[in-house]
Amino acid sequence: MGWVRRGALGLGAIVLVAGGGVLGYGTWVMERSRPALQGSVVLAGLATPVTIERDAAGVPTLTAANRIDLARALGFVHAQDRFFQMDLLRRVGAGELSALVGAAGLPGDRTRRLHRFRARAEQALAKMPDAQKALVQAYTAGVNAGLAALAHAPWEYSLLRVAPLPWTEADTALVTFAMYFDLQDSDATDQLQAQAARTALGPVMADFLYPHGSPEDAPLDGSHLPEPPMPTALAPAAGAAHPGEAKETPGSNNFAVAGSLSTTGAAIVENDMHLALRVPHIWFRARMKIPGSLDIVGVTLPGTPFAVVGSNTHIAWAFTNSYIETGDAVVIETLPGDADSYRTPDGPRKIETHVEKICVAHGGCEDFSVHDTIWGPITGRDATGRPVAWRWVADDENAVRTEGFSGLEQARNVREALDAAHSAGLPQQNFVVGDSDGHIAWTVIGQIPRRVGLNDGLPHSWADGTVGWRGYLAPAEIPEIVDPPDGRLWSANARMVGGAALATLGDGGYAGPARARAIHDDLFAREKFAETDMLAIANEVRAHALDPWQQIMLAAIDANKAEPRIAILRATVADWGGRAVPESPGYRLVREFRAGAITRIYAGLTATLGADAPPHQVDRPCVRLLTERPAALVPPPFKSWDELTGSALRELADKVDLQAGGQAARYTWGARNHTGIHHPLAAVIPGLSWLTDPPDEEVAGDQLVPRVVIPAFGASERLIVSPGHEAQGIFEMPVGQAGDPLTPYYLAGHEAWVRGEPTPLLPGVTRWRLQLTPGSKP
């Protein structure tokens, strides 16, 4: 949220000085920027009237006679409630945030402009099939009509002192590009770091410390990856370093059971997509109906005219980020004496330079040069100083294809849904789908490159043509699993398959196995499922992945029991409960001991690499080291494994002293784990958070359990539905529908999400009814 800080500092001073006058003006602006909820509004371009019925939570049911009118009406509704959010998304996608928030947006804009997505969005629009273009055009017209129908522009623009710009058709593609930035690597940093690790550590130590899997993996096909051998000696890179904190792979969960295991006889699908949480929220709930031909309920992404996940009464579908390999680092071989030319399989080429103009709100503009190759923009340099380009799926012309979503709207079974998924262009996701006949399936939605000679995750020169991409996979080449014999499917950002299928998809940084294993085990713990049983799995907070760490911690406490500050922790750790709940001190102690031990191990063993933090899959190598305790591998500066774990315990005891007065019982998980959801402007405008932000509450969950909630990150929605039985469906979402704090349904549904309580998927009784009528406004 730092991107708004400078742009709003002046405003913060005005608020402090003007006090009540500004508050009164702000209230007037918010009142006038609320959406129209009742009555009738003329919407030019409609063929027939559209009704918008909202329930008490602000969830609309849009009923239209055709899909074009439905798109136009959805654009109107999105703009009325969420235009500021839409504006942020398109500007992030285009690298144009500075023009809204000021100079604080420049670093991000410079990074994103490397991909020139504004130009690529125009190209995607030009290649869009006519039927899809008509939907986007109608949606765009609806957005601009919805914005114009507000009595005042959304209140954030008054604070930033910038006028909103009209929506364009290309902006809808830019929203998808913003999601690429959010979900995938946009430069070669990770592969360059992997190369540096292999060079500094040697292949044996690098393979051990940076594994691609674990014995705890729970892929759908039951495959196993060989475990790397334990190294026999320290690598030259070992040495004392300041420890960074271990990071977890951000991601999502989805899972499904076949009709043979469900109480409805149809499949049941669950989805919770884990994303950054802020005000306003990323998703917008909606039910969209065309009597006799369409009835979809789920979440939409403001800025686009489709349901992202949901149910159409015949199928229900869900996403998690796939973390397959969607980009590769290409070492550019420049010609001797000519740094502007480089080798390609077809002979020398010139590096193209594109000058992008980045403009700053209330300031000037700067020229920004992008250096492009046939494989993509140059985003960095390797250790020898050679330019490195990033070959990324998002830079290709098939990156944004909306026809897949239209196919999902009309799909009647899992086969039709899979075919639609293979025609979509979006950030590649694990796609789990179930149908009303009880069938279930998994695949990866989106376009998948055919990568040759690139499965080591390292940068390569593509100059001689022996390695590289050879177009994209045909639908028949993309791995699928349809109707598994056990009737269960699951994904949680971890490896899904092995063997040839894994080689086809690649490894783009899969998550560790904690969530996938927990969901797998819970799914196989019963033989019949209702929607509430799926919710119980989604809300699971038992952290089995921490069980080995509890035992390691107890042994470390016993080795240091002569120190009272450490010995006093033993009872709490022994009775820790293993659940990520606010009232648990034991969970927090074990969780933070794990973090301290991991950071010390990686800081000592990889000191010269200068990496910001340990990699994602750290538990298995660290547990092996701390269990087998090889004397030759003790990380510097420690002389023994007891000294390392004792250091981690003392740091933890210091925290207990400082934050809980030395009383372990007060050092609870809830004191650290809270919702932490804020409007981006609230960080810099004194007092604004009181109006815009939900309460910052202690909350159950963690990234190591299926119920993912940490400050400002977690389940952005939770959807559970059996297609054809939507009335029994369950839905939870933080923050709610509204973008304006004075809207009557602002934050509606948020508390149910905090508590994990089931609320209905379908909208409730109509509270407000708005009629959109054809015509032209005077």
mmCIF file of N, CA, C and O in Angstrom, residues 17 19-20 108 158 173 209 218 229 234 239 252 291 326 345 350 364 394 407 434 578 604 636 687 694 696 707 723:
data_model
loop_
_atom_site.group_PDB
_atom_site.id
_atom_site.type_symbol
_atom_site.label_atom_id
_atom_site.label_comp_id
_atom_site.label_asym_id
_atom_site.label_seq_id
_atom_site.Cartn_x
_atom_site.Cartn_y
_atom_site.Cartn_z
ATOM 1 N N VAL A 17 -5.804 19.804 9.483
ATOM 2 C CA VAL A 17 -6.038 21.237 9.663
ATOM 3 C C VAL A 17 -7.521 21.565 9.563
ATOM 4 O O VAL A 17 -8.091 22.280 10.389
ATOM 5 N N GLY A 19 -10.155 19.567 9.625
ATOM 6 C CA GLY A 19 -11.000 18.863 10.581
ATOM 7 C C GLY A 19 -12.403 18.620 10.099
ATOM 8 O O GLY A 19 -12.643 17.991 9.081
ATOM 9 N N GLY A 20 -13.360 19.156 10.826
ATOM 10 C CA GLY A 20 -14.766 18.879 10.567
ATOM 11 C C GLY A 20 -15.220 19.297 9.186
ATOM 12 O O GLY A 20 -16.096 18.658 8.607
ATOM 13 N N GLY A 108 6.896 0.561 -9.329
ATOM 14 C CA GLY A 108 6.084 -0.513 -9.888
ATOM 15 C C GLY A 108 5.773 -0.299 -11.348
ATOM 16 O O GLY A 108 5.767 -1.249 -12.147
ATOM 17 N N SER A 158 -11.611 12.248 -5.093
ATOM 18 C CA SER A 158 -11.539 13.545 -4.426
ATOM 19 C C SER A 158 -10.316 13.622 -3.516
ATOM 20 O O SER A 158 -9.652 14.660 -3.429
ATOM 21 N N ALA A 173 -8.908 -6.240 -20.966
ATOM 22 C CA ALA A 173 -7.741 -7.111 -21.100
ATOM 23 C C ALA A 173 -6.678 -6.763 -20.071
ATOM 24 O O ALA A 173 -5.993 -7.646 -19.531
ATOM 25 N N LEU A 209 18.911 -28.474 -0.620
ATOM 26 C CA LEU A 209 18.308 -27.303 0.014
ATOM 27 C C LEU A 209 17.152 -26.708 -0.785
ATOM 28 O O LEU A 209 16.322 -25.984 -0.231
ATOM 29 N N ALA A 218 1.166 -34.886 -2.104
ATOM 30 C CA ALA A 218 -0.107 -35.586 -2.313
ATOM 31 C C ALA A 218 -0.633 -35.295 -3.715
ATOM 32 O O ALA A 218 -1.727 -34.753 -3.882
ATOM 33 N N PRO A 229 19.846 -36.812 -1.970
ATOM 34 C CA PRO A 229 20.693 -37.344 -0.896
ATOM 35 C C PRO A 229 21.185 -36.240 0.031
ATOM 36 O O PRO A 229 21.302 -35.078 -0.361
ATOM 37 N N LEU A 234 29.926 -29.168 4.014
ATOM 38 C CA LEU A 234 29.455 -27.819 3.748
ATOM 39 C C LEU A 234 29.934 -27.341 2.388
ATOM 40 O O LEU A 234 31.012 -27.708 1.921
ATOM 41 N N GLY A 239 28.478 -19.871 5.675
ATOM 42 C CA GLY A 239 29.065 -18.824 6.498
ATOM 43 C C GLY A 239 27.990 -18.093 7.258
ATOM 44 O O GLY A 239 26.806 -18.251 6.982
ATOM 45 N N SER A 252 -4.058 -21.173 -3.145
ATOM 46 C CA SER A 252 -5.494 -21.385 -2.970
ATOM 47 C C SER A 252 -5.769 -22.865 -2.786
ATOM 48 O O SER A 252 -4.883 -23.714 -2.938
ATOM 49 N N PRO A 291 -33.601 -16.022 -18.706
ATOM 50 C CA PRO A 291 -34.624 -17.062 -18.534
ATOM 51 C C PRO A 291 -34.615 -18.067 -19.688
ATOM 52 O O PRO A 291 -34.625 -17.702 -20.859
ATOM 53 N N THR A 326 5.598 -21.112 -16.439
ATOM 54 C CA THR A 326 4.986 -20.225 -17.427
ATOM 55 C C THR A 326 5.969 -19.183 -17.949
ATOM 56 O O THR A 326 5.575 -18.295 -18.712
ATOM 57 N N PRO A 345 18.355 -18.347 -33.613
ATOM 58 C CA PRO A 345 18.469 -19.494 -34.522
ATOM 59 C C PRO A 345 18.375 -19.103 -35.990
ATOM 60 O O PRO A 345 18.836 -19.854 -36.860
ATOM 61 N N LYS A 350 18.581 -7.280 -34.284
ATOM 62 C CA LYS A 350 18.787 -6.078 -33.483
ATOM 63 C C LYS A 350 17.859 -6.092 -32.264
ATOM 64 O O LYS A 350 16.688 -6.494 -32.370
ATOM 65 N N GLY A 364 5.266 15.639 -13.799
ATOM 66 C CA GLY A 364 5.599 15.539 -15.204
ATOM 67 C C GLY A 364 5.601 14.110 -15.699
ATOM 68 O O GLY A 364 5.041 13.202 -15.077
ATOM 69 N N ALA A 394 2.460 -14.424 -20.680
ATOM 70 C CA ALA A 394 1.634 -13.210 -20.678
ATOM 71 C C ALA A 394 1.974 -12.283 -21.831
ATOM 72 O O ALA A 394 1.151 -11.432 -22.199
ATOM 73 N N GLY A 407 -17.569 -20.398 -22.957
ATOM 74 C CA GLY A 407 -17.800 -21.837 -23.014
ATOM 75 C C GLY A 407 -18.202 -22.420 -21.676
ATOM 76 O O GLY A 407 -19.070 -23.297 -21.599
ATOM 77 N N GLY A 434 -16.992 -30.127 -11.557
ATOM 78 C CA GLY A 434 -17.913 -31.237 -11.337
ATOM 79 C C GLY A 434 -19.232 -30.937 -12.009
ATOM 80 O O GLY A 434 -19.574 -29.764 -12.227
ATOM 81 N N GLY A 578 -1.774 -28.219 18.399
ATOM 82 C CA GLY A 578 -1.570 -28.347 16.966
ATOM 83 C C GLY A 578 -2.557 -27.604 16.099
ATOM 84 O O GLY A 578 -2.607 -27.820 14.890
ATOM 85 N N GLY A 604 23.067 -19.826 7.304
ATOM 86 C CA GLY A 604 24.411 -20.361 7.466
ATOM 87 C C GLY A 604 24.902 -21.156 6.279
ATOM 88 O O GLY A 604 26.071 -21.084 5.912
ATOM 89 N N PRO A 636 27.362 -22.527 9.912
ATOM 90 C CA PRO A 636 28.072 -21.458 10.630
ATOM 91 C C PRO A 636 27.105 -20.333 10.987
ATOM 92 O O PRO A 636 26.107 -20.145 10.295
ATOM 93 N N GLY A 687 -7.528 8.829 10.445
ATOM 94 C CA GLY A 687 -8.925 8.628 10.790
ATOM 95 C C GLY A 687 -9.759 7.934 9.731
ATOM 96 O O GLY A 687 -10.887 7.527 10.006
ATOM 97 N N PRO A 694 -12.716 -2.911 8.013
ATOM 98 C CA PRO A 694 -13.370 -3.793 8.979
ATOM 99 C C PRO A 694 -12.522 -3.902 10.240
ATOM 100 O O PRO A 694 -11.326 -3.570 10.231
ATOM 101 N N ASP A 696 -9.994 -5.107 12.953
ATOM 102 C CA ASP A 696 -8.784 -5.925 12.833
ATOM 103 C C ASP A 696 -8.835 -6.999 13.918
ATOM 104 O O ASP A 696 -8.290 -6.832 15.010
ATOM 105 N N ARG A 707 -7.360 -23.703 6.115
ATOM 106 C CA ARG A 707 -7.978 -22.406 6.368
ATOM 107 C C ARG A 707 -6.889 -21.335 6.392
ATOM 108 O O ARG A 707 -6.268 -21.049 7.424
ATOM 109 N N PRO A 723 -23.695 -28.670 -8.405
ATOM 110 C CA PRO A 723 -24.474 -28.114 -9.529
ATOM 111 C C PRO A 723 -25.849 -28.747 -9.631
ATOM 112 O O PRO A 723 -25.998 -29.973 -9.542
#
